[in-house]
Tab-separated table of C-alpha atoms in Angstrom:
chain	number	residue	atom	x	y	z
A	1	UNK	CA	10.501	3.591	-8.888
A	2	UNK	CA	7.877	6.561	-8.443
A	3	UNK	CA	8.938	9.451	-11.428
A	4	UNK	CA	6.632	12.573	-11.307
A	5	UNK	CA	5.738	15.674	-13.428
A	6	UNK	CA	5.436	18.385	-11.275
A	7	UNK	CA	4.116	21.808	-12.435
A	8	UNK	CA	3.770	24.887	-9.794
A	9	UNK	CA	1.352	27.917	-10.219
A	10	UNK	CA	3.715	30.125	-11.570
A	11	UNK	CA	4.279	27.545	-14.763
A	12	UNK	CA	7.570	25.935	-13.755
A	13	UNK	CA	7.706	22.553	-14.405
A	14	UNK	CA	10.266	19.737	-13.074
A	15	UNK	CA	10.579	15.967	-12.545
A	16	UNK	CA	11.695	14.168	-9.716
A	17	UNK	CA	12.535	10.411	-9.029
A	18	UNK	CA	12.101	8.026	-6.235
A	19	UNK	CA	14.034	4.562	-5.994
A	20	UNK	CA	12.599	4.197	-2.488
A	21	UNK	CA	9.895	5.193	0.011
A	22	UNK	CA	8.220	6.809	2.158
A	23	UNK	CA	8.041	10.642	-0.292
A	24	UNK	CA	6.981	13.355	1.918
A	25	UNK	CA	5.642	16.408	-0.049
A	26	UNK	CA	4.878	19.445	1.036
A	27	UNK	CA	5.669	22.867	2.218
A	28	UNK	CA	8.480	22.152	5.310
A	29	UNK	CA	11.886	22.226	5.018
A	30	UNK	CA	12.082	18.352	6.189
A	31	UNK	CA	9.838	16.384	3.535
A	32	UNK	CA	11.220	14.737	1.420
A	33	UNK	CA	9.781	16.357	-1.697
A	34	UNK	CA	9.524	20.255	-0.906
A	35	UNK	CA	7.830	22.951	-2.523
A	36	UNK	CA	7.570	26.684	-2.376
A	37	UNK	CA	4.009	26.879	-2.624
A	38	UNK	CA	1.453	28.707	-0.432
A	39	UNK	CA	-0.938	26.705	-1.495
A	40	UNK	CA	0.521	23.242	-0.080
A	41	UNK	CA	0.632	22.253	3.857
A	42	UNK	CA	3.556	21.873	5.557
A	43	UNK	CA	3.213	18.260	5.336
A	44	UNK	CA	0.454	17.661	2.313
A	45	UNK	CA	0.650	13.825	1.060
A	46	UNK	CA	2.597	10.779	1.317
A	47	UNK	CA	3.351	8.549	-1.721
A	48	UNK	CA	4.322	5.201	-0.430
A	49	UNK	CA	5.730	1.863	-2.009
A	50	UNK	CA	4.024	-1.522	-1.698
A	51	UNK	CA	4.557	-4.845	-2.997
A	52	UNK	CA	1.791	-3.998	-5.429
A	53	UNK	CA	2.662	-0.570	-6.758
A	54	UNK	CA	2.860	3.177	-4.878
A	55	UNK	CA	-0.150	4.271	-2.966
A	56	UNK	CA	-0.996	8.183	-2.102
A	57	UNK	CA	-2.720	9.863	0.999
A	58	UNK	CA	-3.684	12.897	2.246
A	59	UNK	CA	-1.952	13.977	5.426
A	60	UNK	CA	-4.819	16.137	6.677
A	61	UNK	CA	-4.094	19.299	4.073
A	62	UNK	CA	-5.411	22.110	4.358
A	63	UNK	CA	-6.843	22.495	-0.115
A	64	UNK	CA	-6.463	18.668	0.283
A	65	UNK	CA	-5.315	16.123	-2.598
A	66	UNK	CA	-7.354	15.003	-5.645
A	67	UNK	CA	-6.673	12.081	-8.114
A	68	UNK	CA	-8.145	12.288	-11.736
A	69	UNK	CA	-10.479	15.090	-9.944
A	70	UNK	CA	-11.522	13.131	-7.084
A	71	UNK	CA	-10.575	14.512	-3.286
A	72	UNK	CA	-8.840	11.392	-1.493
A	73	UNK	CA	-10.483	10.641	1.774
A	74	UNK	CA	-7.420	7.449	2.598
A	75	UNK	CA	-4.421	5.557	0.774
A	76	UNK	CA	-5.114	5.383	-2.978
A	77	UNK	CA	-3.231	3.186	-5.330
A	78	UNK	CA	-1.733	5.015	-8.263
A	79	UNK	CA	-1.528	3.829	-11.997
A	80	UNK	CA	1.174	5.681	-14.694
A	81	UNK	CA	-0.659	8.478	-16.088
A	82	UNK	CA	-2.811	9.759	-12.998
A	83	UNK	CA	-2.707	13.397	-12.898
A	84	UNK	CA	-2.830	14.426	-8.952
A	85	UNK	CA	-3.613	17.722	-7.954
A	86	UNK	CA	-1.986	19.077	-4.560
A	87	UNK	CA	-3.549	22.371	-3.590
A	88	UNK	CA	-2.534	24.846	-7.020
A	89	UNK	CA	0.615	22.158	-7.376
A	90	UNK	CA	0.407	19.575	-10.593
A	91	UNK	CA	1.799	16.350	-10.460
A	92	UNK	CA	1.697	13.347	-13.220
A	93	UNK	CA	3.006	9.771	-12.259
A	94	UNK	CA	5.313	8.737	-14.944
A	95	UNK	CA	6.445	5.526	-13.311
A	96	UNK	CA	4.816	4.104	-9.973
A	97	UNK	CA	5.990	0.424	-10.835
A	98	UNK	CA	6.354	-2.374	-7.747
A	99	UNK	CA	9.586	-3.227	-7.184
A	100	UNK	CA	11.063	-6.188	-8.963
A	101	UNK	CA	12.135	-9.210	-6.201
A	102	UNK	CA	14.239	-12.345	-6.031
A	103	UNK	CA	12.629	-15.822	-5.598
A	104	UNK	CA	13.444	-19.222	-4.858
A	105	UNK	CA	12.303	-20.684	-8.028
A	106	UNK	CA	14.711	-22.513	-10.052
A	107	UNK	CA	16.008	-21.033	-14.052
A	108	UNK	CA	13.623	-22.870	-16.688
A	109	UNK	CA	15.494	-25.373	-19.526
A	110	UNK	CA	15.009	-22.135	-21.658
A	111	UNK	CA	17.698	-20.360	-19.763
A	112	UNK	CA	20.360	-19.787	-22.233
A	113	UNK	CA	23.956	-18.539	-20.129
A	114	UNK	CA	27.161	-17.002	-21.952
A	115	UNK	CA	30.552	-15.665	-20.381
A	116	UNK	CA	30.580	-11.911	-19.870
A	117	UNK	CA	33.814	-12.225	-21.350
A	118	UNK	CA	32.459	-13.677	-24.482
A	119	UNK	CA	29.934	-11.587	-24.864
A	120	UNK	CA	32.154	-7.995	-24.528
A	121	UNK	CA	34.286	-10.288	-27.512
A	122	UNK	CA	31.639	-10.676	-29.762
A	123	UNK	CA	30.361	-6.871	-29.654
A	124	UNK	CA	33.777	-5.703	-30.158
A	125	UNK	CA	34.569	-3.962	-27.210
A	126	UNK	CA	37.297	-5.844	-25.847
A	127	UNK	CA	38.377	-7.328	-30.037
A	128	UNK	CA	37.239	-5.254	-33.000
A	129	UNK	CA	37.128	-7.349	-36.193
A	130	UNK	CA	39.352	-5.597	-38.095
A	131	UNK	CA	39.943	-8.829	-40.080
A	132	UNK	CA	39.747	-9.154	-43.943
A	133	UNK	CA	37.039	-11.584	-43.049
A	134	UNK	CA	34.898	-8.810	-41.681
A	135	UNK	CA	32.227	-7.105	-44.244
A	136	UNK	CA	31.438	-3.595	-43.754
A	137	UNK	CA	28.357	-4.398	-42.631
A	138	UNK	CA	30.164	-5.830	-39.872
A	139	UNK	CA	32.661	-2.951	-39.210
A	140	UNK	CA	29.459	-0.525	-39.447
A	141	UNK	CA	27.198	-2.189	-36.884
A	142	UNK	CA	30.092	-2.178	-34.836
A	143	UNK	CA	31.589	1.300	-35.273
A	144	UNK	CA	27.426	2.202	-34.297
A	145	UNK	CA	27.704	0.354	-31.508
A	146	UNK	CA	31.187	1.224	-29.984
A	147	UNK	CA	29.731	4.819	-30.616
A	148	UNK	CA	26.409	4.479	-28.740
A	149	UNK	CA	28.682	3.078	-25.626
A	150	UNK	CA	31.183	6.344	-25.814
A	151	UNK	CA	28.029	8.320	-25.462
A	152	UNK	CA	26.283	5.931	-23.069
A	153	UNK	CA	30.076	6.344	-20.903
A	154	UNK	CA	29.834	10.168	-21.431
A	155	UNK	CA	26.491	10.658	-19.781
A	156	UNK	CA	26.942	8.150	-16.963
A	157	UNK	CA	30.340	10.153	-15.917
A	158	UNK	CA	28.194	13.069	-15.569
A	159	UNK	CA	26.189	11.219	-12.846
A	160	UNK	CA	27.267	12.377	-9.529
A	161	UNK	CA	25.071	10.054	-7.437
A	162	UNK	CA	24.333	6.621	-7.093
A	163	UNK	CA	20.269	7.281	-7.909
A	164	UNK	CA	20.848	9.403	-10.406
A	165	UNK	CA	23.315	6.917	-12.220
A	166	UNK	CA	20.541	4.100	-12.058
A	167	UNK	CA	18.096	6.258	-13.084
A	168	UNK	CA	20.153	6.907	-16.250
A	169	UNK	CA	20.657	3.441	-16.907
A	170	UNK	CA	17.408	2.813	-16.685
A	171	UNK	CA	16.794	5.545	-19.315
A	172	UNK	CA	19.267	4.211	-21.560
A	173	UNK	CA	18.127	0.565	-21.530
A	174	UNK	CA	14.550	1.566	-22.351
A	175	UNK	CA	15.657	4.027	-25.239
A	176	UNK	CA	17.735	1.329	-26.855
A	177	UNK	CA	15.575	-2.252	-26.132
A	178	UNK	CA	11.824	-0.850	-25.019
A	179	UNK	CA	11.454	-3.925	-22.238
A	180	UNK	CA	8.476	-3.994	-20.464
A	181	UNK	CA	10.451	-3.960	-17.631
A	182	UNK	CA	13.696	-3.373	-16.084
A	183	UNK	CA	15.287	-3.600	-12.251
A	184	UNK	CA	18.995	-3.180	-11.269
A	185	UNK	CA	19.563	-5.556	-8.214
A	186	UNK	CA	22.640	-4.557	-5.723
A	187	UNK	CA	24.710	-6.972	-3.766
A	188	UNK	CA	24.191	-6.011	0.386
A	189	UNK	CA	26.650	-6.868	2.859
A	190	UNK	CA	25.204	-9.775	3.985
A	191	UNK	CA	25.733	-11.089	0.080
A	192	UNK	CA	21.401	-10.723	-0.756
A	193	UNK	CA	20.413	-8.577	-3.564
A	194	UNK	CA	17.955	-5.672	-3.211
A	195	UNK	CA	15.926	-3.966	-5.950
A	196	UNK	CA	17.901	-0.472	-6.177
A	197	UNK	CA	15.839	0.639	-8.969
A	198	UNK	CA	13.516	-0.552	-11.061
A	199	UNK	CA	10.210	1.070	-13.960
A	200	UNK	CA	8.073	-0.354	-16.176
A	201	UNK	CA	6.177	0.157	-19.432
A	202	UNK	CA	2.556	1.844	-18.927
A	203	UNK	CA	0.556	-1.119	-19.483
A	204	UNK	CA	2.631	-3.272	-17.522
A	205	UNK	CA	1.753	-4.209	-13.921
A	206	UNK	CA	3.137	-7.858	-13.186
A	207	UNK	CA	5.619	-7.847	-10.568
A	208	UNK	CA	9.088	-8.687	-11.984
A	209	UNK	CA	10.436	-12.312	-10.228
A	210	UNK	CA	13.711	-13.723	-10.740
A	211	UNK	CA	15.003	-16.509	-9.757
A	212	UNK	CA	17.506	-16.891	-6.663
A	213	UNK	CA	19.404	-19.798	-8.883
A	214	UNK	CA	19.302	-17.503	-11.686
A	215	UNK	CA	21.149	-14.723	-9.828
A	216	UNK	CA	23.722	-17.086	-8.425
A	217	UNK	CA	24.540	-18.574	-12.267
A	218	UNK	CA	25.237	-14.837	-13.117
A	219	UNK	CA	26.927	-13.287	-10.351
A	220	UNK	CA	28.702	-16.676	-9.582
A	221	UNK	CA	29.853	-17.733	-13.171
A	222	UNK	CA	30.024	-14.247	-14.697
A	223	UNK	CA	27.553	-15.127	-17.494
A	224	UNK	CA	25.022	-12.942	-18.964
A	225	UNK	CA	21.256	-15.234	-18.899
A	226	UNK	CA	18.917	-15.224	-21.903
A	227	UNK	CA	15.182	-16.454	-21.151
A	228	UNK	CA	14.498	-17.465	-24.597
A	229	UNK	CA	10.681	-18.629	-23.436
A	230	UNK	CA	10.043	-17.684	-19.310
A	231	UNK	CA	6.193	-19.313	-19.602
A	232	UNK	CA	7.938	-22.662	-19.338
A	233	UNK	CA	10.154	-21.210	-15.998
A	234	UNK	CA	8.631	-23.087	-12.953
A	235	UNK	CA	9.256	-19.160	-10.823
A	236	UNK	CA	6.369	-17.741	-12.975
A	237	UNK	CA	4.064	-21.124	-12.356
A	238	UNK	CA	2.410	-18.800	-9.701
A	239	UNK	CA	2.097	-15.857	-11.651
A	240	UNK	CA	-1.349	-16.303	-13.386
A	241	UNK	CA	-1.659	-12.863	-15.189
A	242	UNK	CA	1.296	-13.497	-17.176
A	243	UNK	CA	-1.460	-16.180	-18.819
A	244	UNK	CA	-3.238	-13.205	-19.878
A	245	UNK	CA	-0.458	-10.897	-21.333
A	246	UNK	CA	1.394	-13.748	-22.787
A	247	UNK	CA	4.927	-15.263	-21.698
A	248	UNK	CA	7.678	-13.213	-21.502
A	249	UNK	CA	11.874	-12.763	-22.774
A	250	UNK	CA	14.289	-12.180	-20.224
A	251	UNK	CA	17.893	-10.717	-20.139
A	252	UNK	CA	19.816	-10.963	-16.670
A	253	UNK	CA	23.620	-9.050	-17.212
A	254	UNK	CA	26.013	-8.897	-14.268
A	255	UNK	CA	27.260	-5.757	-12.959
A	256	UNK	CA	30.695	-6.520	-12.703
A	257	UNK	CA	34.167	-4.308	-11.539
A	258	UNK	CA	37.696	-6.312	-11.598
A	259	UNK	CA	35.129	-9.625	-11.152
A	260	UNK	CA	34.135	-8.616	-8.644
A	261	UNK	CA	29.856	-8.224	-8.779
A	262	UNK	CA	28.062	-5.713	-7.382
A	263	UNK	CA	24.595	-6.581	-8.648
A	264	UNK	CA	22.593	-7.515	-11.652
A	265	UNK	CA	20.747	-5.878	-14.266
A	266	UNK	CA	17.518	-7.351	-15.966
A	267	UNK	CA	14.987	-6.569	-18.380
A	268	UNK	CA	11.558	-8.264	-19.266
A	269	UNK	CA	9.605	-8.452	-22.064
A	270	UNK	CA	6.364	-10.169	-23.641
A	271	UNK	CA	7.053	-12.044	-26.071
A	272	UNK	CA	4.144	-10.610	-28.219
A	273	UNK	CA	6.033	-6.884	-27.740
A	274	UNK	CA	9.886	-8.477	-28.468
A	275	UNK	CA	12.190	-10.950	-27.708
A	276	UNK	CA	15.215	-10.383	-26.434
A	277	UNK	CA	18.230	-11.606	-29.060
A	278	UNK	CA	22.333	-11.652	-29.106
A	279	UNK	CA	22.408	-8.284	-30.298
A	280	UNK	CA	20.611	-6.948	-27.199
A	281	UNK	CA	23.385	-9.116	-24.846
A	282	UNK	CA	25.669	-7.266	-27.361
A	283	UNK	CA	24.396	-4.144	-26.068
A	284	UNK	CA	23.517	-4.397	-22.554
A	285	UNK	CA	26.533	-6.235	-21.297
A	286	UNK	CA	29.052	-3.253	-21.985
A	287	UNK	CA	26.436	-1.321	-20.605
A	288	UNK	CA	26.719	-3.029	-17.529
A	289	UNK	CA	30.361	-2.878	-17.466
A	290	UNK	CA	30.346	0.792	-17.474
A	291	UNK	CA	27.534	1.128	-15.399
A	292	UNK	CA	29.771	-0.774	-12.667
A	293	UNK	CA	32.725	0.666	-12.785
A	294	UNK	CA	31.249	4.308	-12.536
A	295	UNK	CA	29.083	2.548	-9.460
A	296	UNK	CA	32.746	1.185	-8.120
A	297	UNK	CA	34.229	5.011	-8.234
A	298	UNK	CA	31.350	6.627	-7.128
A	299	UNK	CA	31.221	4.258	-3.971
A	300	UNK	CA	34.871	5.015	-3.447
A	301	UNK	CA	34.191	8.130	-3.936
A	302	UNK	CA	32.407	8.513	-1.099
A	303	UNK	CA	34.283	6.184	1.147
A	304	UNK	CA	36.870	8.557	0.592
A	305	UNK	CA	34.986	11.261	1.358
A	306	UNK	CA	33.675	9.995	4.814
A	307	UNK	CA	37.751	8.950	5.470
A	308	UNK	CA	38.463	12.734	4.901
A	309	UNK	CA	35.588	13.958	7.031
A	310	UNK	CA	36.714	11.556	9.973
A	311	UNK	CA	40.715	12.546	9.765
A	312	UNK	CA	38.863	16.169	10.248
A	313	UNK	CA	37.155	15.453	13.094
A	314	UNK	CA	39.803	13.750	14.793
A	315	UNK	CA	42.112	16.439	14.266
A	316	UNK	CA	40.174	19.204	15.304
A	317	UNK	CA	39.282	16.749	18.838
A	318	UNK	CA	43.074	16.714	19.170
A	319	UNK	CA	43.310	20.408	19.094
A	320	UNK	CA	40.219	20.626	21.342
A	321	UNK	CA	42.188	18.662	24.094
A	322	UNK	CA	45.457	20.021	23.709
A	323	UNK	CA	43.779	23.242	24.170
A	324	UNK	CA	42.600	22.298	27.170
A	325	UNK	CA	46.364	21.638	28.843
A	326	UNK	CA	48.346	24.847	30.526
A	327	UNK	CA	51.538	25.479	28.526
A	328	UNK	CA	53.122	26.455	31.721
A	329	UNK	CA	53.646	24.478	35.098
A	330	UNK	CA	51.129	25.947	37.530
């Protein structure tokens, strides 16, 4: 995901986010990013994606386009916290993270799996303990809870788009866990998953990996994954710099809608920042849930849409060639 500050001349700030590339910015009616500003070209810069991170170049500009003060003469990559400077237009990178993949490695002994089902049981969504066996400890952590998800399901209802929705999410998962990392993987036709969306913490730069055998024990079994200790997973025996930062805690939650899945979320930690417990499955599991079925209707949503837009067209071709017929014998 790239996420940018932007501040024009006249004060005005705003921020934008990208799940995907190529961003256009500039002056034209046709980039993908445009602003009113005299200042910019038509087309100025390009922010791209890589499998390392987003890069930035000039596109010939006419006041050109400076990171941390320095006029770019090619591609640049970009770290969170460079301050850009595109003719009298300011821009910060929030997020410029590389997007999060699926491998072929196989889930480490450490991989702990539990029934959605369960889970939704145990955090009292689907069964409050209302028992006399419950404390009020119990009952309070979760009332707190259960009202954390009604707000959580109020602000994803406002989401009106399938970007904005996983941006949210996204926002939400980081407010309430702080991963290092987090990526929301959606099934494609063809039955793959694709990083839809994806951001990570400042200091973090690893790509996230997960495991192709991982995804299939979630999707397929309906289980949410704890990776109590990923250092001992044989998909990050590659992935030297993790040495460095230290191993990492991983939660993998299906996205699911009537069981049916239509993707995954995940988050990543160091262990030396958090690991990842049975309260956070508590958490992120109805989070999930409602995350998918607002997905599911916004999807249908839009099938329906395109339906209504094709009965339209249809109708007004039938009018078109019955129009073209005499109503009287020549």
């Amino acid at each position: 995901m790239l996420r940018l500050a932007i501040t024009l001349p006249d004060g005005s700030t705003a921020e934008r986010a990208f799940l995907t590339g190529p961003v256009t910015v500039g002056r034209a009616e046709d980039v993908t990013l445009s602003l009113k500003d005299l200042s910019l070209s038509r087309r100025h810069a390009l922010f791209e994606p890589g499998p390392h991170g987003w890069t930035v170049q000039d596109l010939g500009s006419r006041n050109g386009t400076f990171v941390n003060g320095h006029r770019l003469t090619g591609p640049q990559a970009l770290r969170m916290g460079d301050a850009l400077q595109l003719g009298q237009v300011r821009i910060q990178v929030l997020e410029c993270g590389a997007p999060a993949e699926v491998s072929d490695r196989e889930i480490g002994e450490t991989t702990l799996l539990k029934p959605v089902a369960k889970v939704l049981k145990d955090s009292g969504v689907d069964a409050l303990p209302v028992t006399a066996e419950a404390s009020k400890e119990t009952l309070h952590r979760y009332a707190e809870r259960l009202s954390l998800l009604a707000k959580v399901h109020e602000a994803l209802a406002s989401q009106v788009t399938e970007e904005g929705l996983l941006t949210l999410v996204l926002d939400q998962i980081f407010d309430q866990l702080h991963p290092d990392q987090a990526a929301i993987f959606l099934k494609g036709e063809d039955g793959s998953f694709a990083c839809a969306a994806s951001r990570c913490q400042k200091d973090c730069y690893d790509k996230l990996l997960l495991s192709r055998s991982l995804v299939r024990e979630v999707v397929d079994k309906k289980a949410a994954a704890l990776v109590v200790d990923a250092f001992t997973d044989a998909r990050f025996q590659q992935a030297m710099s993790l040495r460095a930062v230290g191993v990492r805690s991983i939660l993998a939650v299906p996205l699911l809608t009537e069981d049916v899945a239509l993707g995954l979320l995940v988050c990543a930690s160091r262990l030396a920042v958090r690991s990842f417990t049975q309260e956070d499955l508590e958490f992120v599991v109805p989070l999930a849930s409602v995350a998918a079925m607002r997905l599911r209707n916004l999807r249908l949503a839009l099938e329906a849409a395109e339906k209504k837009r094709l009965e339209q067209e249809l109708a007004l071709a039938r009018r078109i060639q019955v129009g073209l017929f005499r109503e009287e014998i020549p």
